[in-house]
Amino acid sequence: MTTSTALLLADLAGVAVFAASGASAGVAKRLDLFGVVFVGFVAALGGGIFRDLVIDEAPPLAFADWRYATTAVLTAAVVFRLHPQLARLRTTVLVLDAAGLGLFTVTGTLKALDAQVPPVGACLIGMLTGIGGGLGRDLLTGEIPVVLRREIYAVAALSGAVLVVALDALDRTGPVPLTVAAAFVFGLRLIALRRRWSAPVAGVRSPPVDPPRR
Amino acid sequence: MTTSTALLLADLAGVAVFAASGASAGVAKRLDLFGVVFVGFVAALGGGIFRDLVIDEAPPLAFADWRYATTAVLTAAVVFRLHPQLARLRTTVLVLDAAGLGLFTVTGTLKALDAQVPPVGACLIGMLTGIGGGLGRDLLTGEIPVVLRREIYAVAALSGAVLVVALDALDRTGPVPLTVAAAFVFGLRLIALRRRWSAPVAGVRSPPVDPPRR
Amino acid sequence: MTTSTALLLADLAGVAVFAASGASAGVAKRLDLFGVVFVGFVAALGGGIFRDLVIDEAPPLAFADWRYATTAVLTAAVVFRLHPQLARLRTTVLVLDAAGLGLFTVTGTLKALDAQVPPVGACLIGMLTGIGGGLGRDLLTGEIPVVLRREIYAVAALSGAVLVVALDALDRTGPVPLTVAAAFVFGLRLIALRRRWSAPVAGVRSPPVDPPRR
């Protein structure tokens, strides 16, 4: 298996994981089959479409390579069909979602750097590639984006993007350092989930014994 | 009347119909005149703006040709003024909306193929051109997009896009086959409305005597 | 100080003001630090990103020049920290927001004209640059965009854009006429705030003594 095949497979794994998260959200809102597939599509490919629009790669990869859309649609359809069983897999989905976040952040940042975007912009584009699909999923289903409310999801992505820009400045963008960067985001997100870390909330400094439910 | 004049008129008819649907939604939310016109503008031109961004046609037709925006704005303003009478025209609006869906899907798919987007991507872009305006309308007015919840709206668009890609592969993209494709979407949507067809909902296989209200 | 330095400073002032408005909305929704910063970023830079996508300037200025994102992020973080004190500054924020609206509308319209967009399209792009950030802010925080519901916010922007297009047609796009155009939007918006002007609402012609609360 060549490096580029490995990268493609990893990318498609990220697409599948995010499609599953979007489809689950759609099922929870009792959408019909098409609605579930559509939310899965947006969650899986929305971040990448935004990235490609911003770096002027036309048409976006989601439309240029049929394997991306097909992976997203099939995964979402499977989730729709199997949803009762998947409810027990919630932890698995969160873990896979963290893996997808790491992967999309790293590839998004790299693509932005390749398109000559300066460092600060490349970090932002990388982070938005990682979190963009989840944003679209939550807007479609009428929720305040969970990425704005919970734990350090986006901060993990941003840290990973900064790491990729630093590696690029040192000319160390081989497979090993990039895998480490993706693993860094993945690990940070898992630790945050485990410890329920979150960024501070204005006016709620040290919550008392019985913290208010959000 | 030449073919291209006929196409332009048909396109502007689609713009007017979608502008009317957006303006009606805005009136229902008790928006002011500008708000109603703005929602009408987004409903009429949002799908096409997305399409042009994705196939890198700059500026999008909605900004490049004044007749598009003017048609959208005037139609929305008329709906604002005449709204009480229009309430009785609900069926007419649904029928016109189905016609607009067929038209925008066909032209969107064709434009994507012309821009060298591969078949699967062109189908998706065509479908999104057809349903995009309605998505924007519902997001602006704080609704879960109706396209995700009701009947086979988007499936009709997707079927039409697939048909256009097939016709293109057979090199049959003259006015007659394309009109047939638009009519196919139109008819599918009308039959769905008439029979209240819809895609299956997860976990609600065969509803009992008293189905839950959505 | 050269003209272009003055323009940059004015532009960054607009970014800061809109970032403050977005951050305030985020604090009101009790988002965490990252959420507040993210909503501030979207409010400050969303309109410009849309403008640059539409006129095909890649990457958008928000990603190409680090000073834009940095200004937005720092301002939002300061608002997060100082929020209790800022509550008393509400009038100041509204006034600054009106100034930002004038500035972004003028620069957005000019950039569209420079990119060869025809007059009607350039007016629309200018208006959307001015109001786009606020739209994004309200969509993220789950509100029907306030620009669709209140006073003549967007009409002020559109009037300013029309004025800029007229000045451009007369070849009078020096600093003085453009400042006058920005001041015109600013003044119109302030008068509207002061007098609570608003566009008419369908079916609510002359409200009686006790107008219904919206």
XYZ file of C-alpha atoms in Angstrom:
642
model
C 0.000 0.000 0.000
C 1.514 3.335 -1.056
C 1.491 6.465 1.098
C -1.132 8.164 -1.046
C -3.406 5.122 -0.823
C -2.968 5.180 2.954
C -3.836 8.873 3.010
C -6.933 8.334 0.877
C -8.111 5.482 3.095
C -7.545 7.593 6.206
C -9.421 10.490 4.609
C -12.366 8.266 3.706
C -12.374 6.880 7.245
C -12.753 10.467 8.489
C -15.604 11.029 6.041
C -17.355 7.880 7.263
C -16.999 8.821 10.914
C -18.382 12.314 10.449
C -21.178 10.992 8.223
C -22.132 8.648 11.076
C -22.211 11.557 13.551
C -24.421 13.619 11.228
C -26.729 10.714 10.486
C -27.135 10.012 14.204
C -28.135 13.643 14.771
C -30.639 13.370 11.921
C -32.175 10.190 13.327
C -32.467 11.876 16.730
C -34.495 14.666 15.059
C -36.687 11.988 13.412
C -35.753 13.052 9.892
C -36.665 10.738 7.024
C -34.096 8.672 5.105
C -33.146 11.489 2.783
C -32.858 14.003 5.619
C -30.589 11.647 7.561
C -28.383 11.094 4.521
C -28.283 14.815 3.779
C -27.225 15.788 7.300
C -24.617 13.011 7.149
C -23.345 14.394 3.841
C -23.038 17.923 5.242
C -21.308 16.719 8.412
C -18.848 14.593 6.427
C -18.082 16.968 3.573
C -19.099 20.484 4.712
C -15.738 21.306 6.278
C -13.846 20.221 3.177
C -16.183 22.111 0.828
C -15.603 25.298 2.829
C -11.845 24.681 2.758
C -11.811 24.183 -1.018
C -13.953 27.281 -1.642
C -11.569 29.377 0.441
C -8.391 28.113 -1.239
C -10.103 28.297 -4.642
C -9.869 24.629 -5.527
C -12.757 24.115 -7.937
C -14.723 21.984 -7.910
C -14.325 20.985 -4.236
C -13.010 17.462 -3.689
C -16.437 16.401 -2.381
C -17.784 16.937 -5.908
C -14.627 16.076 -7.875
C -14.010 12.581 -6.450
C -17.059 10.317 -6.325
C -15.588 8.156 -3.548
C -16.103 10.919 -0.976
C -19.826 11.431 -1.546
C -20.420 7.707 -1.940
C -18.710 6.925 1.368
C -20.713 9.619 3.144
C -24.050 8.544 1.680
C -23.575 4.804 2.279
C -22.422 5.325 5.859
C -25.367 7.575 6.655
C -27.796 5.085 5.103
C -26.328 2.260 7.205
C -26.687 4.358 10.362
C -30.299 5.073 9.448
C -30.998 1.363 9.102
C -29.065 0.178 12.164
C -29.749 3.050 14.515
C -31.135 1.084 17.502
C -27.977 -1.018 17.696
C -25.739 2.039 17.266
C -27.175 3.719 20.347
C -25.002 1.355 22.372
C -21.961 2.425 20.378
C -22.002 6.046 21.574
C -18.504 5.889 23.067
C -17.148 4.322 19.889
C -18.627 7.129 17.832
C -17.096 9.797 20.094
C -13.687 8.156 19.771
C -13.960 7.868 15.989
C -15.179 11.463 15.810
C -12.041 12.570 17.674
C -9.949 10.633 15.151
C -11.738 12.363 12.275
C -11.177 15.748 13.876
C -7.436 15.133 14.049
C -7.231 13.917 10.486
C -9.293 16.670 8.860
C -7.470 19.376 10.803
C -4.086 18.129 9.616
C -5.060 17.693 5.962
C -6.957 21.008 5.925
C -3.977 22.924 7.296
C -1.604 21.270 4.825
C -3.832 22.039 1.847
C -4.093 25.678 2.901
C -0.280 25.950 3.217
C 0.091 24.321 -0.217
C -2.272 26.967 -1.615
C 0.097 29.683 -0.316
C -2.151 30.811 2.533
C 0.013 32.498 5.238
C 0.466 30.720 8.603
C -2.287 32.351 10.683
C -4.830 31.894 7.901
C -3.730 28.279 7.368
C -4.296 27.522 11.073
C -7.793 28.989 10.885
C -8.627 27.101 7.691
C -7.313 23.851 9.198
C -9.397 24.303 12.315
C -12.499 25.207 10.286
C -12.002 22.123 8.086
C -12.032 19.994 11.236
C -15.021 21.596 12.928
C -16.953 22.825 9.855
C -18.927 19.652 9.240
C -20.182 19.527 12.817
C -21.164 23.198 12.583
C -23.217 22.526 9.444
C -24.838 19.481 11.065
C -25.938 21.524 14.091
C -27.201 24.480 12.028
C -29.300 22.116 9.878
C -30.817 20.403 12.891
C -31.600 23.689 14.649
C -29.072 23.441 17.474
C -26.604 26.024 18.733
C -23.412 24.366 17.434
C -22.155 21.996 20.097
C -18.618 22.985 19.168
C -19.388 26.411 20.639
C -20.687 25.017 23.898
C -18.764 21.913 24.872
C -15.314 21.105 26.050
C -12.236 22.014 24.100
C -13.233 20.465 20.789
C -12.196 23.391 18.635
C -9.206 24.263 20.793
C -7.829 20.768 20.156
C -8.231 21.351 16.417
C -6.587 24.753 16.561
C -3.633 23.358 18.555
C -3.158 20.670 15.942
C -3.252 23.226 13.136
C -0.594 25.329 14.878
C 1.547 22.208 15.226
C 1.240 21.451 11.497
C 2.230 25.019 10.585
C 5.251 24.729 12.883
C 6.252 21.393 11.313
C 5.884 22.942 7.864
C 8.118 25.866 8.868
C 10.742 23.298 9.948
C 10.222 21.451 6.676
C 9.143 18.295 8.515
C 5.929 17.355 6.743
C 6.658 13.671 6.218
C 4.118 10.991 7.164
C 5.509 10.465 10.654
C 5.340 14.051 12.001
C 1.896 14.536 10.452
C 0.598 11.353 12.024
C 1.928 12.612 15.337
C 0.043 15.908 14.835
C -3.211 14.075 14.091
C -2.642 11.832 17.102
C -2.022 14.930 19.218
C -5.452 16.374 18.363
C -7.019 12.954 18.873
C -5.400 12.533 22.281
C -6.207 16.055 23.442
C -9.834 15.576 22.518
C -10.027 12.184 24.273
C -8.486 13.561 27.461
C -10.927 16.487 27.357
C -13.840 14.067 26.990
C -12.521 11.878 29.788
C -11.932 14.693 32.249
C -14.815 16.848 31.019
C -12.355 19.688 30.566
C -13.872 22.754 29.117
C -12.969 26.362 28.463
C -14.135 28.895 31.080
C -17.651 30.357 30.830
C -18.111 34.095 31.483
C -19.594 34.809 34.905
C -19.410 31.176 36.001
C -15.981 31.161 37.584
C -15.795 28.415 40.247
C -19.106 26.529 40.193
C -20.352 25.568 43.681
C -21.204 22.067 44.862
C -24.253 21.825 42.626
C -23.319 23.259 39.240
C -26.210 24.495 37.088
C -27.175 22.178 34.279
C -26.533 23.493 30.797
C -38.191 33.791 -29.599
C -34.796 32.082 -29.685
C -33.845 29.114 -27.514
C -31.624 31.193 -25.250
C -34.395 33.754 -24.709
C -36.732 30.909 -23.822
C -34.154 29.554 -21.354
C -33.670 32.979 -19.748
C -37.424 33.471 -19.369
C -37.798 30.000 -17.858
C -34.916 30.709 -15.488
C -36.443 34.011 -14.377
C -39.789 32.269 -13.866
C -38.003 29.875 -11.499
C -36.455 32.837 -9.672
C -39.857 34.482 -9.283
C -41.482 31.329 -7.973
C -38.811 30.695 -5.360
C -38.792 34.380 -4.374
C -42.534 34.090 -3.746
C -41.996 31.028 -1.547
C -39.309 32.819 0.476
C -41.360 35.993 0.818
C -44.363 33.992 2.034
C -42.189 32.388 4.718
C -40.939 35.844 5.729
C -44.474 37.255 5.997
C -45.473 34.260 8.116
C -42.633 35.158 10.538
C -43.916 38.782 10.573
C -40.680 40.165 9.156
C -40.677 43.753 7.905
C -40.552 44.685 4.205
C -36.784 44.377 3.963
C -36.723 41.063 5.806
C -39.366 39.633 3.479
C -37.450 40.797 0.413
C -34.192 39.435 1.806
C -35.603 35.976 2.520
C -37.145 36.020 -0.961
C -33.755 36.923 -2.441
C -32.015 34.083 -0.614
C -34.683 31.543 -1.565
C -34.569 32.601 -5.227
C -30.840 33.001 -5.693
C -29.138 31.070 -2.866
C -29.004 27.774 -4.736
C -27.487 29.409 -7.814
C -24.927 31.369 -5.772
C -23.790 28.128 -4.119
C -23.578 26.432 -7.529
C -21.484 29.247 -9.007
C -19.131 29.336 -6.004
C -18.554 25.606 -6.324
C -17.887 25.640 -10.077
C -15.805 28.812 -9.677
C -17.921 31.076 -11.859
C -17.195 34.554 -10.499
C -19.125 36.632 -9.860
C -22.169 34.374 -9.466
C -24.934 34.989 -12.013
C -27.111 36.473 -9.252
C -24.646 39.366 -9.034
C -23.483 39.423 -12.669
C -26.900 39.802 -14.321
C -29.175 42.477 -12.821
C -32.333 40.814 -14.126
C -32.041 37.979 -11.602
C -31.904 40.130 -8.465
C -34.509 42.533 -9.831
C -36.958 39.720 -10.530
C -36.429 38.278 -7.053
C -36.837 41.617 -5.262
C -39.908 42.760 -7.186
C -41.662 39.426 -6.744
C -40.977 39.392 -3.006
C -42.222 42.982 -2.658
C -45.442 42.117 -4.494
C -45.978 39.116 -2.204
C -45.443 41.376 0.817
C -48.098 43.790 -0.437
C -50.642 41.192 -1.577
C -50.145 38.565 1.071
C -53.747 38.208 2.300
C -54.948 37.378 -1.202
C -52.050 34.986 -1.803
C -53.004 32.843 1.166
C -55.728 31.410 -1.012
C -53.177 30.583 -3.706
C -51.282 28.021 -1.634
C -51.809 25.185 -4.094
C -50.688 27.398 -6.978
C -47.496 28.257 -5.128
C -46.744 24.581 -4.425
C -47.211 23.750 -8.099
C -45.007 26.635 -9.240
C -42.411 25.665 -6.646
C -42.310 22.160 -8.099
C -41.772 23.697 -11.550
C -38.897 25.822 -10.224
C -37.356 22.759 -8.590
C -37.320 20.917 -11.914
C -35.868 23.842 -13.790
C -33.089 24.729 -11.349
C -32.062 21.096 -10.972
C -31.675 20.692 -14.736
C -29.776 23.944 -15.310
C -27.595 23.389 -12.229
C -26.595 19.895 -13.347
C -25.830 21.108 -16.877
C -23.672 23.996 -15.643
C -21.700 21.641 -13.408
C -21.100 19.236 -16.327
C -20.007 22.185 -18.506
C -17.516 23.142 -15.773
C -15.966 19.645 -16.061
C -17.334 18.356 -12.758
C -17.490 14.521 -12.877
C -20.932 12.819 -12.989
C -21.516 12.095 -9.285
C -20.458 15.607 -8.306
C -22.616 17.124 -11.044
C -25.681 15.255 -9.742
C -25.037 16.561 -6.238
C -24.494 20.125 -7.447
C -27.660 19.972 -9.550
C -29.701 18.724 -6.614
C -28.209 21.353 -4.291
C -28.976 24.096 -6.831
C -32.607 22.998 -6.776
C -32.991 22.668 -3.016
C -30.390 25.240 -1.857
C -32.646 28.266 -1.898
C -35.265 26.554 0.237
C -32.551 25.463 2.676
C -31.340 29.052 3.045
C -34.919 30.296 3.491
C -35.538 27.822 6.321
C -32.218 28.497 8.060
C -32.895 32.258 8.006
C -36.371 31.850 9.445
C -35.231 29.468 12.167
C -36.822 26.272 10.901
C -35.336 22.825 10.459
C -35.194 22.771 6.648
C -38.498 21.432 5.388
C -36.599 19.640 2.630
C -35.149 17.387 5.344
C -38.524 16.552 6.817
C -41.114 16.337 4.087
C -41.940 14.055 1.254
C -39.518 13.256 -1.511
C -38.663 16.841 -2.462
C -34.918 16.350 -2.690
C -35.190 12.825 -4.042
C -37.171 14.204 -6.981
C -34.372 16.723 -7.610
C -31.686 14.065 -7.362
C -33.526 11.765 -9.778
C -33.757 14.616 -12.267
C -30.046 15.360 -11.920
C -29.190 11.701 -12.570
C -31.403 11.803 -15.659
C -29.589 14.897 -16.974
C -26.188 13.265 -16.438
C -27.417 10.179 -18.308
C -28.705 12.330 -21.192
C -25.376 14.147 -21.297
C -23.489 10.834 -21.460
C -25.683 9.890 -24.447
C -25.013 13.336 -25.956
C -28.735 14.151 -25.910
C -28.807 17.572 -24.255
C -31.062 19.350 -26.733
C -34.087 21.371 -25.563
C -36.527 18.464 -25.828
C -34.754 15.892 -23.605
C -33.928 18.600 -21.033
C -37.524 19.764 -20.926
C -38.522 16.159 -20.383
C -36.058 15.936 -17.458
C -37.456 19.090 -15.843
C -40.993 17.812 -16.375
C -39.975 14.508 -14.789
C -38.882 16.260 -11.562
C -42.009 18.429 -11.671
C -44.282 15.413 -12.104
C -42.537 13.333 -9.439
C -42.882 16.174 -6.955
C -46.546 16.721 -7.789
C -47.363 13.029 -7.409
C -45.528 13.001 -4.069
C -47.549 16.007 -2.906
C -50.779 14.433 -4.111
C -50.168 11.044 -2.502
C -48.246 12.412 0.498
C -45.440 10.012 -0.353
C -42.472 10.310 1.854
C -39.238 8.515 2.572
C -39.231 6.130 5.560
C -38.538 7.483 9.065
C -36.251 5.464 11.355
C -38.103 3.579 14.056
C -41.524 4.477 12.692
C -42.037 1.499 10.404
C -45.789 0.861 10.148
C -47.586 3.624 12.048
C -50.618 2.387 14.025
C -54.161 3.713 13.726
C -53.289 7.010 15.345
C -49.931 8.132 13.946
C -47.979 10.669 16.018
C -48.153 14.201 14.696
C -44.895 15.673 13.434
C 0.010 58.496 8.056
C -0.678 57.566 4.426
C -4.132 57.022 2.979
C -3.710 53.269 2.823
C -2.619 53.139 6.475
C -5.708 55.174 7.362
C -7.877 52.743 5.397
C -6.318 49.723 7.086
C -6.822 51.242 10.529
C -10.419 52.078 9.718
C -10.966 48.547 8.423
C -9.496 47.000 11.571
C -11.669 49.310 13.686
C -14.687 47.872 11.855
C -13.436 44.346 12.536
C -13.014 45.122 16.243
C -16.472 46.627 16.548
C -18.207 43.703 14.887
C -16.106 41.234 16.895
C -17.346 42.967 20.053
C -20.958 42.651 18.908
C -20.506 38.942 18.171
C -18.709 38.272 21.439
C -21.469 40.022 23.395
C -24.057 37.802 21.714
C -21.942 34.755 22.614
C -21.651 35.787 26.260
C -25.407 36.325 26.389
C -25.848 32.700 25.247
C -23.400 31.616 27.977
C -20.924 30.150 25.501
C -17.445 29.287 26.757
C -14.327 31.305 25.886
C -13.795 29.568 22.570
C -17.436 29.882 21.585
C -17.410 33.603 22.344
C -14.252 34.103 20.307
C -15.636 32.039 17.448
C -18.896 33.989 17.232
C -16.843 37.206 17.395
C -14.662 35.943 14.539
C -17.681 35.113 12.375
C -19.375 38.450 13.102
C -16.192 40.387 12.319
C -15.002 38.490 9.261
C -18.000 36.586 7.878
C -19.194 39.408 5.634
C -15.735 39.891 4.148
C -15.199 36.161 3.596
C -18.485 35.980 1.680
C -17.486 39.044 -0.367
C -14.101 37.548 -1.269
C -15.610 34.164 -2.201
C -18.070 35.883 -4.516
C -15.487 38.082 -6.257
C -13.073 35.136 -6.378
C -10.300 36.678 -4.293
C -8.503 33.653 -2.828
C -7.680 33.257 -0.073
C -10.109 35.751 1.521
C -8.447 38.687 3.271
C -9.504 37.254 6.648
C -7.092 34.355 6.020
C -4.494 36.203 3.920
C -3.680 39.023 6.385
C -3.043 37.909 9.970
C -3.951 41.319 11.398
C -7.646 40.788 10.659
C -8.059 37.519 12.553
C -5.811 38.696 15.375
C -7.844 41.877 15.868
C -11.082 39.903 15.892
C -9.835 37.269 18.332
C -8.243 39.693 20.790
C -11.288 41.960 20.833
C -13.632 39.052 21.464
C -11.392 37.732 24.251
C -11.378 41.155 25.930
C -15.165 41.345 25.731
C -15.368 37.872 27.292
C -13.209 38.995 30.201
C -14.777 42.431 30.751
C -18.361 41.617 29.983
C -20.027 42.911 33.180
C -18.528 46.366 32.647
C -19.424 46.347 28.951
C -23.103 45.912 29.711
C -23.189 49.598 30.559
C -21.614 50.421 27.202
C -24.558 49.227 25.124
C -25.160 52.582 23.452
C -21.479 52.897 22.610
C -21.513 49.474 20.975
C -24.587 50.359 18.884
C -22.891 53.550 17.694
C -19.659 51.733 16.834
C -21.640 49.001 15.097
C -23.279 51.664 12.909
C -19.807 52.984 12.061
C -18.646 49.482 11.112
C -21.729 49.004 8.948
C -20.921 52.164 6.995
C -17.285 51.246 6.533
C -17.779 47.628 5.444
C -20.556 48.573 3.036
C -18.341 51.146 1.317
C -15.244 48.934 1.067
C -17.321 45.911 0.019
C -19.022 47.817 -2.803
C -15.691 49.247 -4.006
C -14.014 45.832 -4.059
C -16.896 44.370 -6.051
C -16.679 47.204 -8.606
C -12.909 46.688 -8.841
C -13.569 42.999 -9.575
C -15.732 44.037 -12.575
C -19.045 43.138 -10.960
C -21.837 45.155 -12.656
C -23.581 47.933 -10.646
C -26.632 46.064 -9.293
C -24.486 43.112 -8.218
C -21.926 45.439 -6.619
C -24.663 47.105 -4.534
C -25.869 43.713 -3.328
C -22.351 42.525 -2.515
C -21.615 45.768 -0.651
C -24.777 45.457 1.409
C -24.086 41.774 2.144
C -20.527 42.608 3.231
C -21.975 45.074 5.731
C -24.720 42.862 7.117
C -23.157 39.402 6.543
C -21.249 39.181 9.803
C -24.336 39.965 11.857
C -26.285 37.349 9.909
C -23.660 34.710 10.697
C -23.629 35.717 14.355
C -27.405 35.309 14.648
C -27.494 31.988 12.783
C -24.780 30.566 15.061
C -26.575 31.666 18.215
C -29.932 30.326 17.056
C -31.740 33.623 16.480
C -33.766 34.802 13.517
C -31.293 37.364 12.140
C -32.011 40.695 13.821
C -31.206 42.411 10.536
C -34.393 40.850 9.164
C -36.537 42.082 12.011
C -35.362 45.482 13.194
C -35.331 48.991 11.883
C -33.728 49.941 8.618
C -30.322 48.381 9.262
C -29.923 46.744 5.888
C -31.708 49.537 4.016
C -29.081 51.957 5.334
C -26.364 49.652 3.996
C -28.059 49.294 0.620
C -28.487 53.085 0.308
C -24.787 53.536 1.002
C -23.874 50.924 -1.595
C -26.021 52.672 -4.208
C -24.288 55.946 -3.356
C -20.851 54.362 -3.838
C -21.859 52.936 -7.217
C -23.119 56.392 -8.247
C -19.862 58.021 -7.118
C -17.918 55.404 -9.059
C -19.952 56.105 -12.207
C -19.048 59.794 -11.805
C -15.422 58.798 -11.248
C -15.428 60.400 -7.782
C -13.971 57.643 -5.615
C -11.420 59.720 -3.723
C -11.167 59.561 0.082
C -13.539 62.476 0.664
C -16.607 61.219 -1.261
C -16.137 57.716 0.149
C -15.933 59.024 3.694
C -19.126 60.937 3.017
C -20.781 57.710 1.835
C -19.712 55.824 4.968
C -20.897 58.739 7.130
C -24.217 58.670 5.269
C -24.836 55.024 6.225
C -23.669 55.755 9.780
C -25.985 58.759 10.107
C -28.982 56.981 8.569
C -28.540 54.087 10.973
C -28.198 56.397 14.005
C -31.313 58.364 13.072
C -33.206 55.084 12.622
C -32.061 53.917 16.071
C -32.978 57.259 17.609
C -36.429 57.463 16.061
C -37.035 53.701 16.049
C -37.816 53.923 12.347
C -38.534 50.655 10.768
C -39.791 49.271 7.503
C -43.502 48.383 7.376
C -44.664 44.948 8.559
C -47.291 43.116 6.510
C -50.748 43.283 8.061
C -49.641 45.614 10.856
C -50.341 48.926 9.170
C -51.023 51.592 11.841
C -50.525 49.989 15.269
C -53.081 51.176 17.886
C -52.291 52.719 21.283
C -50.884 49.478 22.633
C -48.711 47.913 19.933
C -48.106 44.168 20.205
C -44.734 43.244 21.556
C -42.407 41.500 19.109
